[in-house]
mmCIF file of C-alpha atoms (C1' of nucleotides) in Angstrom:
data_model
loop_
_atom_site.group_PDB
_atom_site.id
_atom_site.type_symbol
_atom_site.label_atom_id
_atom_site.label_comp_id
_atom_site.label_asym_id
_atom_site.label_seq_id
_atom_site.Cartn_x
_atom_site.Cartn_y
_atom_site.Cartn_z
ATOM 1 C CA MET A 1 -0.005 -0.002 0.004
ATOM 2 C CA LEU A 2 0.929 3.648 -0.199
ATOM 3 C CA ASN A 3 1.992 4.000 3.412
ATOM 4 C CA LYS A 4 4.639 1.345 3.374
ATOM 5 C CA VAL A 5 8.132 2.861 3.513
ATOM 6 C CA ASP A 6 11.238 1.244 2.210
ATOM 7 C CA GLN A 7 14.396 1.579 4.335
ATOM 8 C CA ASN A 8 16.312 3.044 1.445
ATOM 9 C CA ILE A 9 14.983 6.456 0.730
ATOM 10 C CA GLN A 10 16.888 8.665 -1.669
ATOM 11 C CA LYS A 11 16.719 12.445 -1.612
ATOM 12 C CA LEU A 12 15.845 13.777 -5.058
ATOM 13 C CA PRO A 13 18.921 15.387 -6.691
ATOM 14 C CA LEU A 14 19.147 18.918 -8.007
ATOM 15 C CA SER A 15 18.917 17.577 -11.554
ATOM 16 C CA PHE A 16 15.336 16.453 -10.844
ATOM 17 C CA TYR A 17 14.215 20.037 -10.245
ATOM 18 C CA THR A 18 16.148 21.909 -12.878
ATOM 19 C CA ARG A 19 14.529 20.233 -15.846
ATOM 20 C CA LYS A 20 12.482 22.324 -18.230
ATOM 21 C CA ASP A 21 9.244 20.349 -18.284
ATOM 22 C CA VAL A 22 7.307 21.445 -15.204
ATOM 23 C CA LEU A 23 4.366 19.219 -16.149
ATOM 24 C CA LEU A 24 6.610 16.174 -16.193
ATOM 25 C CA ILE A 25 8.057 17.132 -12.810
ATOM 26 C CA ALA A 26 4.603 17.628 -11.313
ATOM 27 C CA LYS A 27 3.578 14.211 -12.556
ATOM 28 C CA GLU A 28 6.742 12.531 -11.307
ATOM 29 C CA LEU A 29 6.306 14.049 -7.837
ATOM 30 C CA LEU A 30 3.251 11.854 -7.352
ATOM 31 C CA GLY A 31 4.183 8.983 -5.025
ATOM 32 C CA LYS A 32 7.311 10.722 -3.722
ATOM 33 C CA LEU A 33 7.858 11.418 -0.027
ATOM 34 C CA LEU A 34 7.740 14.940 1.333
ATOM 35 C CA VAL A 35 9.929 15.055 4.458
ATOM 36 C CA THR A 36 10.270 17.802 7.056
ATOM 37 C CA CYS A 37 12.571 17.804 10.052
ATOM 38 C CA PHE A 38 11.861 20.551 12.573
ATOM 39 C CA ASP A 39 12.917 20.445 16.246
ATOM 40 C CA ASN A 40 14.271 16.931 15.740
ATOM 41 C CA LYS A 41 10.820 15.761 14.745
ATOM 42 C CA ILE A 42 10.591 14.012 11.420
ATOM 43 C CA THR A 43 7.300 13.959 9.529
ATOM 44 C CA THR A 44 6.836 12.269 6.188
ATOM 45 C CA ALA A 45 3.938 12.233 3.736
ATOM 46 C CA ARG A 46 3.480 10.671 0.339
ATOM 47 C CA ILE A 47 2.478 13.165 -2.345
ATOM 48 C CA VAL A 48 -0.816 12.300 -4.066
ATOM 49 C CA GLU A 49 -1.817 15.558 -5.718
ATOM 50 C CA THR A 50 0.183 18.336 -7.442
ATOM 51 C CA GLU A 51 -0.384 21.318 -9.702
ATOM 52 C CA ALA A 52 2.054 22.862 -12.192
ATOM 53 C CA TYR A 53 2.501 26.632 -12.623
ATOM 54 C CA ASN A 54 4.095 27.193 -15.946
ATOM 55 C CA GLY A 55 6.055 30.422 -15.845
ATOM 56 C CA ILE A 56 5.311 33.863 -17.202
ATOM 57 C CA THR A 57 2.772 32.732 -19.802
ATOM 58 C CA ASP A 58 0.513 31.068 -17.225
ATOM 59 C CA LYS A 59 -2.238 33.394 -16.033
ATOM 60 C CA ALA A 60 -2.758 31.365 -12.877
ATOM 61 C CA SER A 61 0.864 31.773 -11.836
ATOM 62 C CA HIS A 62 2.103 34.486 -9.508
ATOM 63 C CA ALA A 63 4.842 35.089 -12.054
ATOM 64 C CA TYR A 64 2.428 35.710 -14.961
ATOM 65 C CA GLY A 65 3.770 38.322 -17.357
ATOM 66 C CA GLY A 66 7.140 38.295 -15.620
ATOM 67 C CA ARG A 67 5.757 39.786 -12.429
ATOM 68 C CA LYS A 68 8.462 39.807 -9.777
ATOM 69 C CA THR A 69 7.733 41.011 -6.284
ATOM 70 C CA ASN A 70 9.236 40.590 -2.880
ATOM 71 C CA ARG A 71 6.859 37.726 -2.218
ATOM 72 C CA ASN A 72 7.435 35.643 -5.320
ATOM 73 C CA ARG A 73 11.035 36.403 -6.172
ATOM 74 C CA ILE A 74 12.099 32.958 -4.979
ATOM 75 C CA MET A 75 10.267 31.552 -8.026
ATOM 76 C CA TYR A 76 13.018 33.078 -10.117
ATOM 77 C CA ALA A 77 15.716 31.189 -8.239
ATOM 78 C CA ASN A 78 17.250 27.995 -9.513
ATOM 79 C CA GLY A 79 15.143 24.820 -9.187
ATOM 80 C CA GLY A 80 15.147 22.889 -5.927
ATOM 81 C CA HIS A 81 13.938 25.657 -3.612
ATOM 82 C CA THR A 82 10.750 25.995 -1.576
ATOM 83 C CA TYR A 83 8.208 28.734 -2.174
ATOM 84 C CA VAL A 84 5.710 29.031 0.654
ATOM 85 C CA TYR A 85 2.973 31.595 0.274
ATOM 86 C CA LEU A 86 0.204 32.753 2.584
ATOM 87 C CA CYS A 87 -3.313 32.548 1.139
ATOM 88 C CA TYR A 88 -6.426 34.213 2.576
ATOM 89 C CA GLY A 89 -4.283 35.435 5.421
ATOM 90 C CA ILE A 90 -4.427 32.031 7.021
ATOM 91 C CA HIS A 91 -3.257 29.136 4.884
ATOM 92 C CA HIS A 92 0.334 28.327 4.044
ATOM 93 C CA LEU A 93 0.726 26.847 0.568
ATOM 94 C CA PHE A 94 3.827 24.824 -0.187
ATOM 95 C CA ASN A 95 5.414 24.945 -3.651
ATOM 96 C CA VAL A 96 8.541 23.510 -5.226
ATOM 97 C CA VAL A 97 10.490 25.806 -7.534
ATOM 98 C CA THR A 98 11.634 24.130 -10.762
ATOM 99 C CA ASN A 99 13.652 24.923 -13.904
ATOM 100 C CA ARG A 100 16.671 27.242 -13.943
ATOM 101 C CA GLU A 101 17.351 30.666 -12.564
ATOM 102 C CA GLU A 102 15.127 33.439 -13.996
ATOM 103 C CA ILE A 103 12.537 30.897 -15.214
ATOM 104 C CA PRO A 104 9.730 31.000 -12.616
ATOM 105 C CA HIS A 105 8.201 27.550 -12.787
ATOM 106 C CA ALA A 106 6.672 25.944 -9.693
ATOM 107 C CA VAL A 107 4.715 22.906 -8.540
ATOM 108 C CA LEU A 108 2.103 23.263 -5.782
ATOM 109 C CA ILE A 109 1.732 20.258 -3.461
ATOM 110 C CA ARG A 110 -2.030 20.027 -2.930
ATOM 111 C CA ALA A 111 -2.400 16.813 -0.990
ATOM 112 C CA ALA A 112 -0.382 14.013 0.616
ATOM 113 C CA GLU A 113 -0.881 10.896 2.628
ATOM 114 C CA PRO A 114 0.673 10.753 6.143
ATOM 115 C CA VAL A 115 3.461 8.173 6.435
ATOM 116 C CA THR A 116 5.576 8.857 9.540
ATOM 117 C CA GLY A 117 5.360 11.290 12.435
ATOM 118 C CA ILE A 118 1.590 11.108 12.592
ATOM 119 C CA PRO A 119 1.468 12.026 16.321
ATOM 120 C CA GLU A 120 3.309 15.261 15.493
ATOM 121 C CA MET A 121 0.884 15.986 12.689
ATOM 122 C CA LEU A 122 -2.080 15.483 15.019
ATOM 123 C CA GLN A 123 -0.515 17.843 17.521
ATOM 124 C CA ARG A 124 0.118 20.509 14.884
ATOM 125 C CA THR A 125 -3.393 20.308 13.489
ATOM 126 C CA GLN A 126 -5.109 19.884 16.858
ATOM 127 C CA LYS A 127 -6.801 16.704 15.761
ATOM 128 C CA ILE A 128 -7.491 13.681 17.949
ATOM 129 C CA LYS A 129 -6.994 10.914 15.426
ATOM 130 C CA PRO A 130 -5.783 10.675 11.837
ATOM 131 C CA ASP A 131 -8.397 10.748 9.089
ATOM 132 C CA HIS A 132 -8.543 11.817 5.490
ATOM 133 C CA THR A 133 -8.763 15.485 6.432
ATOM 134 C CA LEU A 134 -5.329 15.519 8.057
ATOM 135 C CA THR A 135 -3.340 16.230 4.891
ATOM 136 C CA ARG A 136 -6.092 16.838 2.347
ATOM 137 C CA GLY A 137 -5.807 20.223 0.656
ATOM 138 C CA PRO A 138 -2.723 22.416 0.338
ATOM 139 C CA GLY A 139 -3.338 24.374 3.539
ATOM 140 C CA ASN A 140 -3.688 21.218 5.605
ATOM 141 C CA VAL A 141 -0.582 19.577 4.140
ATOM 142 C CA SER A 142 1.562 22.497 5.257
ATOM 143 C CA LYS A 143 -0.086 22.575 8.667
ATOM 144 C CA ALA A 144 0.414 18.855 9.310
ATOM 145 C CA LEU A 145 4.038 18.976 8.214
ATOM 146 C CA GLY A 146 4.734 22.166 10.155
ATOM 147 C CA ILE A 147 5.556 24.237 7.069
ATOM 148 C CA SER A 148 4.985 27.985 7.156
ATOM 149 C CA THR A 149 6.048 31.055 5.219
ATOM 150 C CA LEU A 150 9.144 31.111 7.393
ATOM 151 C CA HIS A 151 10.316 28.160 5.356
ATOM 152 C CA SER A 152 10.077 29.878 2.001
ATOM 153 C CA GLY A 153 13.355 29.953 0.084
ATOM 154 C CA PHE A 154 14.787 26.845 1.697
ATOM 155 C CA SER A 155 16.851 24.451 -0.406
ATOM 156 C CA LEU A 156 15.370 20.992 -0.927
ATOM 157 C CA LEU A 157 18.918 19.611 -0.945
ATOM 158 C CA GLU A 158 19.310 20.326 2.778
ATOM 159 C CA ASP A 159 18.002 18.139 5.570
ATOM 160 C CA ILE A 160 15.254 20.461 6.854
ATOM 161 C CA ILE A 161 12.714 20.068 4.063
ATOM 162 C CA PHE A 162 13.233 17.715 1.160
ATOM 163 C CA ILE A 163 11.566 15.295 -1.183
ATOM 164 C CA ALA A 164 12.676 11.677 -1.426
ATOM 165 C CA ASP A 165 12.130 8.610 -3.542
ATOM 166 C CA ASP A 166 11.693 5.276 -1.815
ATOM 167 C CA GLY A 167 11.230 3.334 -5.029
ATOM 168 C CA PHE A 168 7.443 3.592 -5.019
ATOM 169 C CA VAL A 169 6.117 4.331 -8.497
ATOM 170 C CA PRO A 170 2.378 4.831 -9.059
ATOM 171 C CA GLU A 171 0.741 2.785 -11.789
ATOM 172 C CA GLU A 172 0.547 4.795 -14.992
ATOM 173 C CA THR A 173 -3.167 3.982 -15.123
ATOM 174 C CA SER A 174 -3.738 5.387 -11.634
ATOM 175 C CA ILE A 175 -2.547 8.854 -12.571
ATOM 176 C CA LEU A 176 -5.106 11.362 -13.769
ATOM 177 C CA SER A 177 -4.589 14.899 -15.052
ATOM 178 C CA THR A 178 -7.340 17.465 -14.553
ATOM 179 C CA PRO A 179 -7.849 21.272 -14.606
ATOM 180 C CA ARG A 180 -6.525 23.148 -11.603
ATOM 181 C CA ILE A 181 -8.544 24.160 -8.549
ATOM 182 C CA GLY A 182 -9.367 27.629 -7.290
ATOM 183 C CA VAL A 183 -7.870 29.590 -10.171
ATOM 184 C CA ASP A 184 -11.080 30.894 -11.760
ATOM 185 C CA TYR A 185 -9.451 34.265 -12.279
ATOM 186 C CA ALA A 186 -7.043 32.782 -14.829
ATOM 187 C CA GLY A 187 -9.223 33.145 -17.912
ATOM 188 C CA GLN A 188 -8.628 30.485 -20.561
ATOM 189 C CA ASP A 189 -5.797 29.002 -18.506
ATOM 190 C CA VAL A 190 -8.430 27.607 -16.087
ATOM 191 C CA LEU A 191 -8.919 24.810 -18.593
ATOM 192 C CA LEU A 192 -5.313 23.652 -18.761
ATOM 193 C CA PRO A 193 -4.921 20.083 -17.384
ATOM 194 C CA TYR A 194 -2.026 21.014 -15.103
ATOM 195 C CA ARG A 195 -3.249 19.134 -12.032
ATOM 196 C CA PHE A 196 -2.063 15.581 -11.390
ATOM 197 C CA ILE A 197 -3.695 13.224 -8.912
ATOM 198 C CA ILE A 198 -3.523 9.594 -7.853
ATOM 199 C CA LYS A 199 -6.891 8.168 -8.746
ATOM 200 C CA ASP A 200 -9.230 7.133 -5.943
ATOM 201 C CA ASN A 201 -6.870 8.218 -3.192
ATOM 202 C CA PRO A 202 -8.986 9.512 -0.260
ATOM 203 C CA PHE A 203 -6.564 12.363 0.435
ATOM 204 C CA VAL A 204 -7.010 13.974 -2.975
ATOM 205 C CA SER A 205 -8.861 17.284 -2.583
ATOM 206 C CA GLY A 206 -11.735 18.466 -4.702
ATOM 207 C CA LYS A 207 -15.480 18.615 -4.765
ATOM 208 C CA LYS A 208 -16.518 15.006 -4.539
ATOM 209 C CA LYS A 209 -16.736 13.000 -1.292
ATOM 210 C "C1'" DC B 1 -1.430 55.257 3.302
ATOM 211 C "C1'" DT B 2 -5.545 52.898 1.455
ATOM 212 C "C1'" DG B 3 -8.517 49.541 -0.671
ATOM 213 C "C1'" DA B 4 -9.230 45.161 -2.962
ATOM 214 C "C1'" DC B 5 -8.514 40.462 -3.180
ATOM 215 C "C1'" DG B 6 -6.833 35.563 -2.878
ATOM 216 C "C1'" DA B 7 -3.088 28.619 -5.749
ATOM 217 C "C1'" DT B 8 -8.650 27.944 1.006
ATOM 218 C "C1'" DT B 9 -11.072 26.013 4.892
ATOM 219 C "C1'" DC B 10 -14.661 25.189 8.058
ATOM 220 C "C1'" DA B 11 -19.117 25.561 10.073
ATOM 221 C "C1'" DC B 12 -23.593 25.379 8.935
ATOM 222 C "C1'" DT B 13 -28.066 24.552 6.107
ATOM 223 C "C1'" DG C 1 -23.986 22.950 -1.242
ATOM 224 C "C1'" DT C 2 -23.245 27.639 0.466
ATOM 225 C "C1'" DG C 3 -21.097 31.579 2.675
ATOM 226 C "C1'" DA C 4 -18.088 33.946 5.870
ATOM 227 C "C1'" DA C 5 -13.621 34.497 7.900
ATOM 228 C "C1'" DT C 6 -9.209 37.026 7.713
ATOM 229 C "C1'" DC C 7 -4.655 39.495 6.911
ATOM 230 C "C1'" DG C 8 -0.460 39.812 4.092
ATOM 231 C "C1'" DT C 9 0.548 41.461 -0.373
ATOM 232 C "C1'" DC C 10 0.298 44.584 -4.129
ATOM 233 C "C1'" DA C 11 -0.926 48.523 -6.933
ATOM 234 C "C1'" DG C 12 -2.393 52.975 -7.011
ATOM 235 C "C1'" DC C 13 -2.867 57.469 -5.168
#
DNA sequence: CTGACGATTCACT
DNA sequence: GTGAATCGTCAGC
């Protein structure tokens, strides 16, 4: 099952993030492990839902039209960095910066399945027992893993926040691509199938269930 | 300095 | 299924 962890986990190398095809990276992040290590507490979750933000031509992206502000400048850094952004004044959204310097691609992690450190996640989210709401939705993923805007700009090659491969590869037939969520302001780009999910996984966010 | 708004969530009907 | 909460960020004055 998805929550089995192999002993040998391998941190993804810089070369994974610096590739040009952000859609491919978003798809390949499905099934990978997102690991955080704060205060000596390790929490791990398997990624089951991602969204790609495709640079300056993507109306849904913060970097649309080459916009560069104090908030989003980390998107213009080299691949392999974190970009954490506060939404609605409350929710911390965790993104992975991809491609090379000056090319602002990013992948939003929208949902994950808890693997290790579940007691810590429960404490952070003030929940009594784990259920499918623990890490469903981008705001909840960050909360459970203890990620906040303070962690924006971190390198995924360090040991604080990183993404690892434990050899798990989702079935090709279990991967679906769909339009993105919550980007109605993006005009025609709303329709782009830039969201990748693992089919039938209870942690995937969205309208149904 | 001011006003408008959001890559969402949760409580409630 | 619907609607309100809530505050940092950004653009404009």
